[in-house]
Structure formats: structure tokens, C-alpha cells
PDB file of C-alpha atoms in Angstrom:
ATOM      1  CA  MET A   1       0.000   0.000   0.000  1.00 46.00           C
ATOM      2  CA  THR A   2       2.822   2.419   0.848  1.00 53.00           C
ATOM      3  CA  VAL A   3       4.487   1.782  -2.506  1.00 46.00           C
ATOM      4  CA  LEU A   4       1.231   2.607  -4.314  1.00 44.00           C
ATOM      5  CA  ARG A   5       0.825   5.853  -2.365  1.00 48.00           C
ATOM      6  CA  PHE A   6       4.412   6.808  -3.135  1.00 41.00           C
ATOM      7  CA  ALA A   7       3.891   6.061  -6.828  1.00 42.00           C
ATOM      8  CA  ALA A   8       0.707   8.157  -6.927  1.00 42.00           C
ATOM      9  CA  ILE A   9       2.413  11.104  -5.224  1.00 42.00           C
ATOM     10  CA  ALA A  10       5.443  10.801  -7.517  1.00 42.00           C
ATOM     11  CA  ALA A  11       3.182  10.781 -10.585  1.00 42.00           C
ATOM     12  CA  LEU A  12       1.516  13.994  -9.437  1.00 41.00           C
ATOM     13  CA  LEU A  13       4.830  15.685  -8.704  1.00 43.00           C
ATOM     14  CA  LEU A  14       6.278  14.734 -12.064  1.00 43.00           C
ATOM     15  CA  THR A  15       3.468  16.189 -14.186  1.00 45.00           C
ATOM     16  CA  PRO A  16       4.557  19.029 -16.502  1.00 46.00           C
ATOM     17  CA  ALA A  17       2.344  21.556 -14.712  1.00 43.00           C
ATOM     18  CA  ALA A  18       3.977  20.762 -11.374  1.00 48.00           C
ATOM     19  CA  TRP A  19       7.584  21.134 -12.471  1.00 48.00           C
ATOM     20  CA  ALA A  20       7.098  23.873 -15.060  1.00 68.00           C
ATOM     21  CA  GLU A  21       5.637  26.552 -12.766  1.00 88.00           C
ATOM     22  CA  THR A  22       7.657  29.752 -12.790  1.00 93.00           C
ATOM     23  CA  LEU A  23       8.102  31.345  -9.374  1.00 93.00           C
ATOM     24  CA  PRO A  24       7.292  35.069  -9.076  1.00 94.00           C
ATOM     25  CA  ALA A  25      10.948  36.093  -8.717  1.00 92.00           C
ATOM     26  CA  ALA A  26      11.898  34.098 -11.830  1.00 95.00           C
ATOM     27  CA  VAL A  27       9.351  35.518 -14.288  1.00 96.00           C
ATOM     28  CA  ASP A  28      11.133  36.524 -17.510  1.00 97.00           C
ATOM     29  CA  TYR A  29       9.836  39.995 -18.464  1.00 97.00           C
ATOM     30  CA  ASP A  30      11.077  41.546 -21.697  1.00 97.00           C
ATOM     31  CA  ASP A  31      12.088  45.216 -21.989  1.00 96.00           C
ATOM     32  CA  TYR A  32       8.431  46.235 -22.388  1.00 96.00           C
ATOM     33  CA  GLY A  33       7.059  44.152 -19.511  1.00 97.00           C
ATOM     34  CA  SER A  34       5.674  41.313 -21.628  1.00 97.00           C
ATOM     35  CA  VAL A  35       6.006  37.676 -20.551  1.00 98.00           C
ATOM     36  CA  ALA A  36       6.154  35.364 -23.556  1.00 97.00           C
ATOM     37  CA  ALA A  37       6.315  32.024 -21.756  1.00 96.00           C
ATOM     38  CA  SER A  38       3.443  30.508 -19.836  1.00 97.00           C
ATOM     39  CA  LEU A  39       3.988  30.616 -16.073  1.00 97.00           C
ATOM     40  CA  THR A  40       2.859  27.003 -15.777  1.00 96.00           C
ATOM     41  CA  GLY A  41       3.385  25.259 -19.094  1.00 94.00           C
ATOM     42  CA  ALA A  42      -0.326  24.408 -18.992  1.00 94.00           C
ATOM     43  CA  PRO A  43      -3.076  26.196 -20.905  1.00 95.00           C
ATOM     44  CA  GLY A  44      -5.255  28.646 -19.036  1.00 97.00           C
ATOM     45  CA  ASP A  45      -8.932  27.984 -18.326  1.00 98.00           C
ATOM     46  CA  SER A  46     -10.862  30.999 -19.649  1.00 98.00           C
ATOM     47  CA  GLU A  47     -14.030  30.149 -17.679  1.00 98.00           C
ATOM     48  CA  ASN A  48     -12.070  30.091 -14.421  1.00 97.00           C
ATOM     49  CA  GLY A  49     -10.308  33.301 -15.472  1.00 97.00           C
ATOM     50  CA  ARG A  50     -13.699  34.955 -16.013  1.00 97.00           C
ATOM     51  CA  LEU A  51     -14.764  33.986 -12.487  1.00 97.00           C
ATOM     52  CA  LEU A  52     -11.452  35.123 -10.974  1.00 97.00           C
ATOM     53  CA  MET A  53     -11.888  38.558 -12.527  1.00 96.00           C
ATOM     54  CA  ALA A  54     -15.220  38.997 -10.734  1.00 95.00           C
ATOM     55  CA  THR A  55     -14.269  37.325  -7.442  1.00 94.00           C
ATOM     56  CA  ARG A  56     -13.636  39.958  -4.796  1.00 89.00           C
ATOM     57  CA  ALA A  57     -11.281  37.719  -2.786  1.00 89.00           C
ATOM     58  CA  LYS A  58      -9.083  37.001  -5.819  1.00 89.00           C
ATOM     59  CA  GLY A  59      -8.584  39.063  -8.978  1.00 85.00           C
ATOM     60  CA  ASN A  60     -11.456  41.488  -8.412  1.00 91.00           C
ATOM     61  CA  CYS A  61     -10.617  43.155 -11.729  1.00 95.00           C
ATOM     62  CA  ILE A  62     -14.116  44.625 -12.004  1.00 95.00           C
ATOM     63  CA  ALA A  63     -13.437  46.810  -8.964  1.00 94.00           C
ATOM     64  CA  CYS A  64     -11.413  49.022 -11.326  1.00 95.00           C
ATOM     65  CA  HIS A  65     -12.361  47.913 -14.859  1.00 96.00           C
ATOM     66  CA  ALA A  66     -15.661  47.780 -16.723  1.00 96.00           C
ATOM     67  CA  ILE A  67     -16.228  44.612 -18.764  1.00 96.00           C
ATOM     68  CA  THR A  68     -19.459  44.192 -20.703  1.00 96.00           C
ATOM     69  CA  ASP A  69     -19.181  40.386 -20.598  1.00 96.00           C
ATOM     70  CA  LEU A  70     -19.257  40.524 -16.780  1.00 96.00           C
ATOM     71  CA  GLU A  71     -22.305  42.794 -16.478  1.00 94.00           C
ATOM     72  CA  GLU A  72     -24.109  40.264 -14.267  1.00 95.00           C
ATOM     73  CA  PHE A  73     -21.570  41.051 -11.540  1.00 94.00           C
ATOM     74  CA  PRO A  74     -22.275  44.430  -9.864  1.00 90.00           C
ATOM     75  CA  PHE A  75     -20.101  47.430  -9.115  1.00 89.00           C
ATOM     76  CA  HIS A  76     -17.733  47.827 -12.052  1.00 92.00           C
ATOM     77  CA  GLY A  77     -15.112  50.491 -11.495  1.00 92.00           C
ATOM     78  CA  GLU A  78     -13.860  53.305 -13.656  1.00 92.00           C
ATOM     79  CA  VAL A  79     -10.322  53.679 -12.307  1.00 92.00           C
ATOM     80  CA  GLY A  80      -8.807  51.568 -15.073  1.00 94.00           C
ATOM     81  CA  PRO A  81      -9.730  51.410 -18.739  1.00 95.00           C
ATOM     82  CA  THR A  82     -12.551  49.232 -19.995  1.00 96.00           C
ATOM     83  CA  LEU A  83     -11.350  45.758 -20.859  1.00 97.00           C
ATOM     84  CA  ASP A  84     -13.773  45.331 -23.745  1.00 97.00           C
ATOM     85  CA  GLY A  85     -11.616  44.644 -26.806  1.00 97.00           C
ATOM     86  CA  VAL A  86      -8.425  44.277 -24.745  1.00 97.00           C
ATOM     87  CA  ALA A  87      -7.346  41.291 -26.890  1.00 98.00           C
ATOM     88  CA  ASP A  88      -7.307  43.586 -29.930  1.00 97.00           C
ATOM     89  CA  ARG A  89      -4.957  46.028 -28.186  1.00 96.00           C
ATOM     90  CA  TRP A  90      -2.505  43.672 -26.461  1.00 97.00           C
ATOM     91  CA  THR A  91      -0.885  40.326 -27.239  1.00 98.00           C
ATOM     92  CA  GLU A  92      -1.164  37.326 -24.931  1.00 98.00           C
ATOM     93  CA  ALA A  93       2.416  37.979 -23.761  1.00 98.00           C
ATOM     94  CA  ASP A  94       1.563  41.627 -23.045  1.00 98.00           C
ATOM     95  CA  LEU A  95      -1.532  40.636 -21.068  1.00 98.00           C
ATOM     96  CA  ARG A  96       0.426  38.049 -19.060  1.00 98.00           C
ATOM     97  CA  GLY A  97       2.997  40.698 -18.124  1.00 98.00           C
ATOM     98  CA  ILE A  98       0.327  43.243 -17.196  1.00 98.00           C
ATOM     99  CA  VAL A  99      -1.555  40.793 -14.981  1.00 97.00           C
ATOM    100  CA  ALA A 100       1.637  39.493 -13.352  1.00 97.00           C
ATOM    101  CA  ASN A 101       3.077  42.965 -12.646  1.00 96.00           C
ATOM    102  CA  ALA A 102       1.460  45.955 -14.359  1.00 95.00           C
ATOM    103  CA  LYS A 103       4.064  48.388 -13.007  1.00 94.00           C
ATOM    104  CA  ARG A 104       6.592  47.000 -15.497  1.00 94.00           C
ATOM    105  CA  VAL A 105       4.353  48.301 -18.305  1.00 94.00           C
ATOM    106  CA  PHE A 106       2.668  51.248 -16.569  1.00 94.00           C
ATOM    107  CA  PRO A 107       5.016  52.521 -13.806  1.00 93.00           C
ATOM    108  CA  GLU A 108       2.441  54.922 -12.323  1.00 93.00           C
ATOM    109  CA  THR A 109      -0.485  52.472 -12.264  1.00 92.00           C
ATOM    110  CA  VAL A 110      -2.406  51.677  -9.096  1.00 91.00           C
ATOM    111  CA  MET A 111      -3.096  48.173 -10.417  1.00 93.00           C
ATOM    112  CA  PRO A 112      -1.619  45.603  -8.058  1.00 91.00           C
ATOM    113  CA  ALA A 113       0.988  43.098  -9.132  1.00 93.00           C
ATOM    114  CA  PHE A 114      -0.935  39.841  -9.051  1.00 94.00           C
ATOM    115  CA  TYR A 115       2.121  37.602  -9.384  1.00 95.00           C
ATOM    116  CA  LYS A 116       4.724  39.173  -7.155  1.00 91.00           C
ATOM    117  CA  SER A 117       5.648  38.095  -3.637  1.00 85.00           C
ATOM    118  CA  SER A 118       8.235  40.593  -2.420  1.00 81.00           C
ATOM    119  CA  GLY A 119       9.378  44.176  -2.809  1.00 75.00           C
ATOM    120  CA  TYR A 120       6.219  45.890  -1.560  1.00 64.00           C
ATOM    121  CA  ILE A 121       3.936  46.073   1.436  1.00 56.00           C
ATOM    122  CA  ARG A 122       0.303  45.170   1.039  1.00 54.00           C
ATOM    123  CA  PRO A 123      -2.215  47.303   2.901  1.00 53.00           C
ATOM    124  CA  GLY A 124      -3.922  45.838   5.960  1.00 53.00           C
ATOM    125  CA  ASP A 125      -2.586  43.655   8.738  1.00 53.00           C
ATOM    126  CA  ALA A 126      -3.981  40.503   7.152  1.00 53.00           C
ATOM    127  CA  PHE A 127      -1.917  41.050   4.002  1.00 53.00           C
ATOM    128  CA  THR A 128       1.345  42.490   5.332  1.00 55.00           C
ATOM    129  CA  GLY A 129       4.068  40.086   6.373  1.00 54.00           C
ATOM    130  CA  GLU A 130       6.364  40.486   9.343  1.00 56.00           C
ATOM    131  CA  ALA A 131       9.764  42.088   8.750  1.00 52.00           C
ATOM    132  CA  GLY A 132      12.290  39.380   7.890  1.00 54.00           C
ATOM    133  CA  ALA A 133       9.596  36.764   7.341  1.00 62.00           C
ATOM    134  CA  GLU A 134       9.219  34.634   4.248  1.00 65.00           C
ATOM    135  CA  PRO A 135       7.694  36.445   1.256  1.00 69.00           C
ATOM    136  CA  LEU A 136       3.916  36.389   1.082  1.00 76.00           C
ATOM    137  CA  PRO A 137       2.318  34.273  -1.621  1.00 85.00           C
ATOM    138  CA  PRO A 138       1.278  36.207  -4.722  1.00 90.00           C
ATOM    139  CA  LEU A 139      -2.326  37.411  -4.986  1.00 91.00           C
ATOM    140  CA  LEU A 140      -2.932  34.897  -7.792  1.00 95.00           C
ATOM    141  CA  THR A 141      -1.216  31.578  -8.409  1.00 96.00           C
ATOM    142  CA  ALA A 142       0.675  31.030 -11.645  1.00 97.00           C
ATOM    143  CA  GLN A 143      -2.230  28.964 -12.987  1.00 97.00           C
ATOM    144  CA  GLU A 144      -4.730  31.650 -11.999  1.00 97.00           C
ATOM    145  CA  VAL A 145      -2.682  34.222 -13.932  1.00 98.00           C
ATOM    146  CA  GLU A 146      -2.813  31.901 -16.951  1.00 98.00           C
ATOM    147  CA  ASP A 147      -6.579  31.497 -16.465  1.00 98.00           C
ATOM    148  CA  VAL A 148      -7.133  35.273 -16.370  1.00 98.00           C
ATOM    149  CA  VAL A 149      -4.978  35.722 -19.477  1.00 98.00           C
ATOM    150  CA  ALA A 150      -6.930  32.950 -21.250  1.00 98.00           C
ATOM    151  CA  TYR A 151     -10.118  34.898 -20.528  1.00 98.00           C
ATOM    152  CA  LEU A 152      -8.662  38.281 -21.508  1.00 98.00           C
ATOM    153  CA  VAL A 153      -7.611  37.002 -24.934  1.00 98.00           C
ATOM    154  CA  THR A 154     -11.284  36.243 -25.620  1.00 98.00           C
ATOM    155  CA  LEU A 155     -12.272  39.911 -25.162  1.00 97.00           C
ATOM    156  CA  LYS A 156     -12.263  41.177 -28.739  1.00 96.00           C
ATOM    157  CA  GLU A 157     -14.276  43.991 -30.302  1.00 89.00           C
ATOM    158  CA  GLU A 158     -17.467  42.699 -31.848  1.00 73.00           C
TER     159      GLU A 158
END
């Protein structure tokens, strides 16, 4: 029985998605802030990305951006630009870089870095780590970033 458990755990650990994940500090941004390579090596799930963008405890993109496709979710913001047609304005690599760390593309933006775990302090005691402690996990996982990007690339002008 122990051998079977070990084999099952080893199989999970050796899947491409498990060993291909890029850690936040190792993301390869180009000179313009784009990230060409997937953070996971696995395709994103656009339906999950759509939900993440409207989930207040996760992406919460609609707090700042209006998105016609997400009209059923209330309280769209106007701080950031509308995301309708965003796939016509940016490449997948551009969108991945913006979601991971928008400040590399727009230095003055108030948009949070969703895939960064050090080099800033998050507001609120629940989100700020202790001095000298391990870095906090990013706001989104690598797969969640890929899911959001998979959804964003579907947002084309009609």
C-alpha cells in the first residue's frame, strides 16, 4: 500500500504543470514588460479566469475595470480602462505581463501586481508580512494568472 501511495504522489509531482511553474521572482519579463512564456506550461482555463476577474477575494478586476461580458456582476469600477476589446490592443504575452506585474508596463499604475511576492507592502494587517519573514504568496497563483490571461484574450471587439 505504501508503494502505491508513493507512486501516486510521484506521478503527481512529475506532471509538466507541477515542475514547469515559474516562481514570481523568476518571471522573464522583456524590456516592455511582456512575458512570452506561460507561467505554468499548462493552458489557461478561460471560464475560471472569467470567475477570478469577478471574485472579490481574488482578482477582483471589475473593482477598477468595466467589462461588458461581466455585467451580471455588480459594481464595475472606472479607475482603469474598460477591458472590452483588450485582446485587440494587447498580445497574450503583453496581457500576461500586465496581470503578473502591471508596473513593469505602466510605472504609475495603481493596479496591483498579481504575481509578485516581495518588494512591496500590502495594505492591511492581514496582508502584510512580518519584517524578515518569508515572502507572502502572490495574490494569484501562476495557474490563476494563466486562467485570467486565457479569458482576456477572448475579449475582442465585436
